[in-house]
PDB file of C-alpha atoms in Angstrom:
ATOM      1  CA  UNK J 972     -13.806  10.663   0.772  1.00  0.00           C
ATOM      2  CA  UNK J 973     -10.805  10.510   3.031  1.00  0.00           C
ATOM      3  CA  UNK J 974      -7.723  12.616   2.287  1.00  0.00           C
ATOM      4  CA  UNK J 975      -4.373  11.929   3.927  1.00  0.00           C
ATOM      5  CA  UNK J 976      -1.497  14.390   3.860  1.00  0.00           C
ATOM      6  CA  UNK J 977       2.024  13.363   4.813  1.00  0.00           C
ATOM      7  CA  UNK J 978       5.065  15.459   5.688  1.00  0.00           C
ATOM      8  CA  UNK J 979       7.903  15.768   5.039  1.00  0.00           C
ATOM      9  CA  UNK J 980       8.345  14.278   1.583  1.00  0.00           C
ATOM     10  CA  UNK J 981      12.043  13.716   2.238  1.00  0.00           C
ATOM     11  CA  UNK J 982      13.926  13.403   5.503  1.00  0.00           C
ATOM     12  CA  UNK J 983      17.626  12.897   6.146  1.00  0.00           C
ATOM     13  CA  UNK J 984      18.968  12.094   9.603  1.00  0.00           C
ATOM     14  CA  UNK J 985      22.269  11.006  11.028  1.00  0.00           C
ATOM     15  CA  UNK J 986      22.572   7.422  12.180  1.00  0.00           C
ATOM     16  CA  UNK J 987      21.473   7.193  15.790  1.00  0.00           C
ATOM     17  CA  UNK J 988      19.203  10.217  15.640  1.00  0.00           C
ATOM     18  CA  UNK J 989      15.412  10.093  15.725  1.00  0.00           C
ATOM     19  CA  UNK J 990      13.078  10.551  12.768  1.00  0.00           C
ATOM     20  CA  UNK J 991       9.496  11.785  12.898  1.00  0.00           C
ATOM     21  CA  UNK J 992       6.988  11.627  10.066  1.00  0.00           C
ATOM     22  CA  UNK J 993       3.584  13.254  10.394  1.00  0.00           C
ATOM     23  CA  UNK J 994       0.242  12.646   8.737  1.00  0.00           C
ATOM     24  CA  UNK J 995      -3.107  14.389   8.911  1.00  0.00           C
ATOM     25  CA  UNK J 996      -6.435  12.988   7.833  1.00  0.00           C
ATOM     26  CA  UNK J 997      -9.662  14.682   6.885  1.00  0.00           C
ATOM     27  CA  UNK J 998     -12.444  12.336   7.951  1.00  0.00           C
ATOM     28  CA  UNK J 999     -12.970  12.223  11.697  1.00  0.00           C
ATOM     29  CA  UNK J1000     -14.651   8.826  11.287  1.00  0.00           C
ATOM     30  CA  UNK J1001     -11.360   7.195  10.267  1.00  0.00           C
ATOM     31  CA  UNK J1002     -10.393   4.700  12.908  1.00  0.00           C
ATOM     32  CA  UNK J1003      -7.457   2.613  11.692  1.00  0.00           C
ATOM     33  CA  UNK J1004      -4.007   4.014  10.873  1.00  0.00           C
ATOM     34  CA  UNK J1005      -1.239   1.730   9.595  1.00  0.00           C
ATOM     35  CA  UNK J1006       2.294   2.639   8.560  1.00  0.00           C
ATOM     36  CA  UNK J1007       4.111   0.878   5.742  1.00  0.00           C
ATOM     37  CA  UNK J1008       7.780   0.748   4.795  1.00  0.00           C
ATOM     38  CA  UNK J1009       8.669   0.288   1.148  1.00  0.00           C
ATOM     39  CA  UNK J1010      12.187  -0.308  -0.099  1.00  0.00           C
ATOM     40  CA  UNK J1011      12.975   0.535  -3.705  1.00  0.00           C
ATOM     41  CA  UNK J1012      11.165  -1.770  -6.110  1.00  0.00           C
ATOM     42  CA  UNK J1013       9.748  -3.907  -3.325  1.00  0.00           C
ATOM     43  CA  UNK J1014       6.413  -4.442  -1.670  1.00  0.00           C
ATOM     44  CA  UNK J1015       5.108  -2.216   1.137  1.00  0.00           C
ATOM     45  CA  UNK J1016       5.435  -3.898   4.513  1.00  0.00           C
ATOM     46  CA  UNK J1017       3.354  -3.104   7.544  1.00  0.00           C
ATOM     47  CA  UNK J1018       5.586  -1.897  10.361  1.00  0.00           C
ATOM     48  CA  UNK J1019       3.078  -0.666  12.924  1.00  0.00           C
ATOM     49  CA  UNK J1020      -0.564   0.317  13.171  1.00  0.00           C
ATOM     50  CA  UNK J1021      -2.865   2.027  15.628  1.00  0.00           C
ATOM     51  CA  UNK J1022      -6.595   2.151  16.161  1.00  0.00           C
ATOM     52  CA  UNK J1023      -8.619   5.126  17.262  1.00  0.00           C
ATOM     53  CA  UNK J1024      -9.208   3.822  20.768  1.00  0.00           C
ATOM     54  CA  UNK J1025      -5.479   4.066  21.526  1.00  0.00           C
ATOM     55  CA  UNK J1026      -3.302   7.166  21.739  1.00  0.00           C
ATOM     56  CA  UNK J1027       0.115   5.589  21.406  1.00  0.00           C
ATOM     57  CA  UNK J1028       1.676   2.295  20.452  1.00  0.00           C
ATOM     58  CA  UNK J1029       5.291   1.230  20.580  1.00  0.00           C
ATOM     59  CA  UNK J1030       7.272  -1.637  19.102  1.00  0.00           C
ATOM     60  CA  UNK J1031      10.977  -1.526  19.945  1.00  0.00           C
ATOM     61  CA  UNK J1032      12.435   1.488  18.094  1.00  0.00           C
ATOM     62  CA  UNK J1033       9.182   2.385  16.374  1.00  0.00           C
ATOM     63  CA  UNK J1034       6.234   4.212  17.886  1.00  0.00           C
ATOM     64  CA  UNK J1035       3.066   5.770  16.568  1.00  0.00           C
ATOM     65  CA  UNK J1036       1.000   8.466  18.244  1.00  0.00           C
ATOM     66  CA  UNK J1037      -2.546   9.471  17.401  1.00  0.00           C
ATOM     67  CA  UNK J1038      -4.339  12.726  18.188  1.00  0.00           C
ATOM     68  CA  UNK J1039      -7.983  12.243  17.235  1.00  0.00           C
ATOM     69  CA  UNK J1040      -8.964  15.778  18.118  1.00  0.00           C
ATOM     70  CA  UNK J1041      -6.412  17.275  15.782  1.00  0.00           C
ATOM     71  CA  UNK J1042      -6.791  14.414  13.280  1.00  0.00           C
ATOM     72  CA  UNK J1043      -3.141  13.675  12.998  1.00  0.00           C
ATOM     73  CA  UNK J1044      -0.837  10.770  13.691  1.00  0.00           C
ATOM     74  CA  UNK J1045       2.911  10.434  13.667  1.00  0.00           C
ATOM     75  CA  UNK J1046       5.578   7.792  13.227  1.00  0.00           C
ATOM     76  CA  UNK J1047       8.625   8.000  15.477  1.00  0.00           C
ATOM     77  CA  UNK J1048      11.780   6.011  14.790  1.00  0.00           C
ATOM     78  CA  UNK J1049      14.498   6.190  17.438  1.00  0.00           C
ATOM     79  CA  UNK J1050      18.168   5.224  17.165  1.00  0.00           C
ATOM     80  CA  UNK J1051      17.925   5.170  13.386  1.00  0.00           C
ATOM     81  CA  UNK J1052      20.080   2.784  11.390  1.00  0.00           C
ATOM     82  CA  UNK J1053      21.054   2.803   7.690  1.00  0.00           C
ATOM     83  CA  UNK J1054      18.663  -0.091   7.061  1.00  0.00           C
ATOM     84  CA  UNK J1055      15.795   2.172   8.110  1.00  0.00           C
ATOM     85  CA  UNK J1056      16.334   4.073   4.855  1.00  0.00           C
ATOM     86  CA  UNK J1057      13.203   3.567   2.725  1.00  0.00           C
ATOM     87  CA  UNK J1058       9.950   5.233   1.762  1.00  0.00           C
ATOM     88  CA  UNK J1059       7.383   5.304   4.539  1.00  0.00           C
ATOM     89  CA  UNK J1060       3.660   5.591   3.866  1.00  0.00           C
ATOM     90  CA  UNK J1061       0.935   6.378   6.338  1.00  0.00           C
ATOM     91  CA  UNK J1062      -2.642   5.358   5.653  1.00  0.00           C
ATOM     92  CA  UNK J1063      -6.089   5.787   7.108  1.00  0.00           C
ATOM     93  CA  UNK J1064      -9.200   3.675   6.953  1.00  0.00           C
ATOM     94  CA  UNK J1065     -12.829   4.433   7.652  1.00  0.00           C
ATOM     95  CA  UNK J1066     -13.750   0.822   8.092  1.00  0.00           C
ATOM     96  CA  UNK J1067     -11.721   0.156  11.204  1.00  0.00           C
ATOM     97  CA  UNK J1068      -9.700  -2.377   9.339  1.00  0.00           C
ATOM     98  CA  UNK J1069      -7.060  -2.668   6.661  1.00  0.00           C
ATOM     99  CA  UNK J1070      -9.734  -2.426   4.005  1.00  0.00           C
ATOM    100  CA  UNK J1071     -10.209   0.702   1.983  1.00  0.00           C
ATOM    101  CA  UNK J1072      -6.933   2.317   2.903  1.00  0.00           C
ATOM    102  CA  UNK J1073      -6.179   5.845   1.764  1.00  0.00           C
ATOM    103  CA  UNK J1074      -2.428   6.357   1.585  1.00  0.00           C
ATOM    104  CA  UNK J1075      -0.349   9.430   2.228  1.00  0.00           C
ATOM    105  CA  UNK J1076       2.118  10.620  -0.393  1.00  0.00           C
ATOM    106  CA  UNK J1077       5.126   8.971   1.246  1.00  0.00           C
ATOM    107  CA  UNK J1078       8.332  10.105   2.945  1.00  0.00           C
ATOM    108  CA  UNK J1079      11.763   9.166   1.656  1.00  0.00           C
ATOM    109  CA  UNK J1080      13.856   8.612   4.770  1.00  0.00           C
ATOM    110  CA  UNK J1081      17.619   8.535   4.390  1.00  0.00           C
ATOM    111  CA  UNK J1082      19.770   7.589   7.362  1.00  0.00           C
ATOM    112  CA  UNK J1083      23.310   8.838   6.881  1.00  0.00           C
ATOM    113  CA  UNK J1084      26.118   6.692   8.352  1.00  0.00           C
TER     114      UNK J1084
ATOM    115  CA  UNK L1385       2.888 -17.072   6.786  1.00  0.00           C
ATOM    116  CA  UNK L1386       0.722 -14.562   4.904  1.00  0.00           C
ATOM    117  CA  UNK L1387       2.622 -14.561   1.626  1.00  0.00           C
ATOM    118  CA  UNK L1388       1.224 -12.906  -1.462  1.00  0.00           C
ATOM    119  CA  UNK L1389       2.814 -13.504  -4.836  1.00  0.00           C
ATOM    120  CA  UNK L1390       2.437 -11.750  -8.153  1.00  0.00           C
ATOM    121  CA  UNK L1391       3.251 -12.960 -11.611  1.00  0.00           C
ATOM    122  CA  UNK L1392       4.931 -11.774 -13.678  1.00  0.00           C
ATOM    123  CA  UNK L1393       7.306  -9.491 -11.805  1.00  0.00           C
ATOM    124  CA  UNK L1394       8.154  -7.595 -14.971  1.00  0.00           C
ATOM    125  CA  UNK L1395       6.497  -7.432 -18.364  1.00  0.00           C
ATOM    126  CA  UNK L1396       7.262  -5.471 -21.494  1.00  0.00           C
ATOM    127  CA  UNK L1397       4.635  -5.412 -24.207  1.00  0.00           C
ATOM    128  CA  UNK L1398       3.774  -3.592 -27.390  1.00  0.00           C
ATOM    129  CA  UNK L1399       1.110  -0.929 -27.508  1.00  0.00           C
ATOM    130  CA  UNK L1400      -2.311  -2.409 -28.208  1.00  0.00           C
ATOM    131  CA  UNK L1401      -1.713  -5.776 -26.603  1.00  0.00           C
ATOM    132  CA  UNK L1402      -3.300  -7.078 -23.404  1.00  0.00           C
ATOM    133  CA  UNK L1403      -1.415  -8.111 -20.310  1.00  0.00           C
ATOM    134  CA  UNK L1404      -2.620 -10.327 -17.466  1.00  0.00           C
ATOM    135  CA  UNK L1405      -1.195 -10.039 -13.963  1.00  0.00           C
ATOM    136  CA  UNK L1406      -1.887 -12.701 -11.341  1.00  0.00           C
ATOM    137  CA  UNK L1407      -2.088 -12.164  -7.614  1.00  0.00           C
ATOM    138  CA  UNK L1408      -2.090 -15.186  -5.325  1.00  0.00           C
ATOM    139  CA  UNK L1409      -2.323 -15.625  -1.589  1.00  0.00           C
ATOM    140  CA  UNK L1410      -0.075 -18.621  -1.034  1.00  0.00           C
ATOM    141  CA  UNK L1411      -0.883 -19.735   2.483  1.00  0.00           C
ATOM    142  CA  UNK L1412      -4.191 -18.154   3.384  1.00  0.00           C
ATOM    143  CA  UNK L1413      -7.618 -17.417   1.997  1.00  0.00           C
ATOM    144  CA  UNK L1414      -8.348 -13.885   0.896  1.00  0.00           C
ATOM    145  CA  UNK L1415     -11.959 -12.878   0.613  1.00  0.00           C
ATOM    146  CA  UNK L1416     -10.870  -9.509  -0.678  1.00  0.00           C
ATOM    147  CA  UNK L1417      -7.954  -8.460  -2.818  1.00  0.00           C
ATOM    148  CA  UNK L1418      -6.962  -4.940  -3.775  1.00  0.00           C
ATOM    149  CA  UNK L1419      -5.214  -3.617  -6.853  1.00  0.00           C
ATOM    150  CA  UNK L1420      -3.023  -0.540  -6.646  1.00  0.00           C
ATOM    151  CA  UNK L1421      -1.068   1.457  -9.143  1.00  0.00           C
ATOM    152  CA  UNK L1422       2.116   3.266  -8.197  1.00  0.00           C
ATOM    153  CA  UNK L1423       3.996   5.769 -10.344  1.00  0.00           C
ATOM    154  CA  UNK L1424       7.692   6.429  -9.647  1.00  0.00           C
ATOM    155  CA  UNK L1425       8.245   8.205  -6.349  1.00  0.00           C
ATOM    156  CA  UNK L1426       4.517   8.463  -5.750  1.00  0.00           C
ATOM    157  CA  UNK L1427       2.005   6.897  -3.445  1.00  0.00           C
ATOM    158  CA  UNK L1428      -0.165   3.854  -3.940  1.00  0.00           C
ATOM    159  CA  UNK L1429      -3.420   4.644  -5.679  1.00  0.00           C
ATOM    160  CA  UNK L1430      -6.220   2.159  -5.143  1.00  0.00           C
ATOM    161  CA  UNK L1431      -7.665   1.059  -8.467  1.00  0.00           C
ATOM    162  CA  UNK L1432     -10.231  -1.509  -7.430  1.00  0.00           C
ATOM    163  CA  UNK L1433     -11.385  -3.868  -4.731  1.00  0.00           C
ATOM    164  CA  UNK L1434     -11.896  -7.456  -5.798  1.00  0.00           C
ATOM    165  CA  UNK L1435     -14.233  -9.780  -3.909  1.00  0.00           C
ATOM    166  CA  UNK L1436     -14.240 -13.505  -4.500  1.00  0.00           C
ATOM    167  CA  UNK L1437     -17.153 -14.559  -6.660  1.00  0.00           C
ATOM    168  CA  UNK L1438     -18.487 -11.080  -7.359  1.00  0.00           C
ATOM    169  CA  UNK L1439     -17.752  -8.084  -9.529  1.00  0.00           C
ATOM    170  CA  UNK L1440     -14.924  -5.783  -8.591  1.00  0.00           C
ATOM    171  CA  UNK L1441     -15.561  -2.326  -7.213  1.00  0.00           C
ATOM    172  CA  UNK L1442     -13.613   0.291  -9.123  1.00  0.00           C
ATOM    173  CA  UNK L1443     -12.402   3.632  -7.789  1.00  0.00           C
ATOM    174  CA  UNK L1444     -13.519   6.810  -9.460  1.00  0.00           C
ATOM    175  CA  UNK L1445     -11.635   7.492 -12.660  1.00  0.00           C
ATOM    176  CA  UNK L1446     -10.536   3.887 -13.222  1.00  0.00           C
ATOM    177  CA  UNK L1447     -11.874   2.420 -16.466  1.00  0.00           C
ATOM    178  CA  UNK L1448     -13.401  -0.951 -15.718  1.00  0.00           C
ATOM    179  CA  UNK L1449     -13.339  -1.978 -19.364  1.00  0.00           C
ATOM    180  CA  UNK L1450      -9.636  -1.279 -19.565  1.00  0.00           C
ATOM    181  CA  UNK L1451      -8.609  -2.861 -16.286  1.00  0.00           C
ATOM    182  CA  UNK L1452     -10.466  -6.158 -16.078  1.00  0.00           C
ATOM    183  CA  UNK L1453     -10.427  -7.841 -12.704  1.00  0.00           C
ATOM    184  CA  UNK L1454     -11.406 -11.408 -11.973  1.00  0.00           C
ATOM    185  CA  UNK L1455     -11.408 -12.990  -8.515  1.00  0.00           C
ATOM    186  CA  UNK L1456     -12.173 -16.594  -9.315  1.00  0.00           C
ATOM    187  CA  UNK L1457     -11.130 -18.174  -6.042  1.00  0.00           C
ATOM    188  CA  UNK L1458     -10.187 -17.316  -2.484  1.00  0.00           C
ATOM    189  CA  UNK L1459      -6.512 -17.375  -3.433  1.00  0.00           C
ATOM    190  CA  UNK L1460      -6.376 -15.836  -6.903  1.00  0.00           C
ATOM    191  CA  UNK L1461      -7.237 -12.503  -8.460  1.00  0.00           C
ATOM    192  CA  UNK L1462      -6.176 -11.366 -11.910  1.00  0.00           C
ATOM    193  CA  UNK L1463      -5.836  -7.915 -13.449  1.00  0.00           C
ATOM    194  CA  UNK L1464      -5.885  -7.678 -17.227  1.00  0.00           C
ATOM    195  CA  UNK L1465      -4.752  -4.439 -18.814  1.00  0.00           C
ATOM    196  CA  UNK L1466      -6.511  -4.437 -22.169  1.00  0.00           C
ATOM    197  CA  UNK L1467      -5.186  -2.638 -25.231  1.00  0.00           C
ATOM    198  CA  UNK L1468      -2.271  -1.308 -23.234  1.00  0.00           C
ATOM    199  CA  UNK L1469      -0.722   2.047 -24.109  1.00  0.00           C
ATOM    200  CA  UNK L1470       2.503   3.693 -22.942  1.00  0.00           C
ATOM    201  CA  UNK L1471       0.608   5.718 -20.337  1.00  0.00           C
ATOM    202  CA  UNK L1472      -0.392   2.441 -18.679  1.00  0.00           C
ATOM    203  CA  UNK L1473       3.257   1.794 -17.855  1.00  0.00           C
ATOM    204  CA  UNK L1474       3.462   1.642 -14.086  1.00  0.00           C
ATOM    205  CA  UNK L1475       4.101  -0.527 -11.040  1.00  0.00           C
ATOM    206  CA  UNK L1476       0.990  -2.558 -10.222  1.00  0.00           C
ATOM    207  CA  UNK L1477       0.711  -3.979  -6.705  1.00  0.00           C
ATOM    208  CA  UNK L1478      -1.944  -6.253  -5.315  1.00  0.00           C
ATOM    209  CA  UNK L1479      -2.752  -6.934  -1.703  1.00  0.00           C
ATOM    210  CA  UNK L1480      -4.874  -9.501   0.061  1.00  0.00           C
ATOM    211  CA  UNK L1481      -7.028  -9.116   3.120  1.00  0.00           C
ATOM    212  CA  UNK L1482      -6.394 -12.098   5.342  1.00  0.00           C
ATOM    213  CA  UNK L1483      -9.476 -13.442   7.072  1.00  0.00           C
ATOM    214  CA  UNK L1484      -9.445 -12.937  10.799  1.00  0.00           C
ATOM    215  CA  UNK L1485      -6.313 -10.777  10.928  1.00  0.00           C
ATOM    216  CA  UNK L1486      -7.653  -7.548   9.508  1.00  0.00           C
ATOM    217  CA  UNK L1487      -4.363  -6.853   7.750  1.00  0.00           C
ATOM    218  CA  UNK L1488      -3.495  -6.242   4.121  1.00  0.00           C
ATOM    219  CA  UNK L1489      -0.543  -8.210   2.829  1.00  0.00           C
ATOM    220  CA  UNK L1490       1.070  -6.834  -0.293  1.00  0.00           C
ATOM    221  CA  UNK L1491       2.423  -8.667  -3.281  1.00  0.00           C
ATOM    222  CA  UNK L1492       5.880  -7.825  -4.657  1.00  0.00           C
ATOM    223  CA  UNK L1493       4.457  -5.830  -7.541  1.00  0.00           C
ATOM    224  CA  UNK L1494       4.565  -6.062 -11.327  1.00  0.00           C
ATOM    225  CA  UNK L1495       6.504  -3.559 -13.405  1.00  0.00           C
ATOM    226  CA  UNK L1496       4.611  -3.024 -16.670  1.00  0.00           C
ATOM    227  CA  UNK L1497       6.319  -1.249 -19.547  1.00  0.00           C
ATOM    228  CA  UNK L1498       4.318  -0.586 -22.685  1.00  0.00           C
ATOM    229  CA  UNK L1499       6.386   0.308 -25.732  1.00  0.00           C
TER     230      UNK L1499
END
């Protein structure tokens, strides 16, 4: 089955700086890669996703890049704000959809004011 | 739109009792719902995939007789933890696959504590 590794497990940045979280996946057939943000005790919320036919996608301060050859994808948050502090999870799917997601281990992002 | 609710949000029970958790898609039909388990500061582990009108598909290592799943309608799936023990204490989260959008929407989770 698919295996997703996520790094780093914790990340602290100063407000206004950029944050980058990286994930690698094992199955080259995976073709859908969402990112979720989870605040303490709350539900995960989809913040951005990318499919294997695209190399990069951007939504305001958030961007995701995908390197299919190397089997890794990254989340980039620019101009970080304290409200960006949360746990971020990457995931990968073989089905090309949000079904059968395999999640990474999560990254605790702390944005220091 | 695309709201998923779970009930209850928190439950405390004695060892040996059974607990039922409901997952509802409030404003859309969900042909598939997913049940996850999350331990503190850990990732979401898929337990089972629930399809309306058919038996759930369980992930390897998940006891189907202990975690009973019923998906009776396009808007409701239930997870029953039978004969709960302290090691079953966890955060249980459901999600629903919205038809046509190809996106999983997560419920708010249920914190189960077994004494």
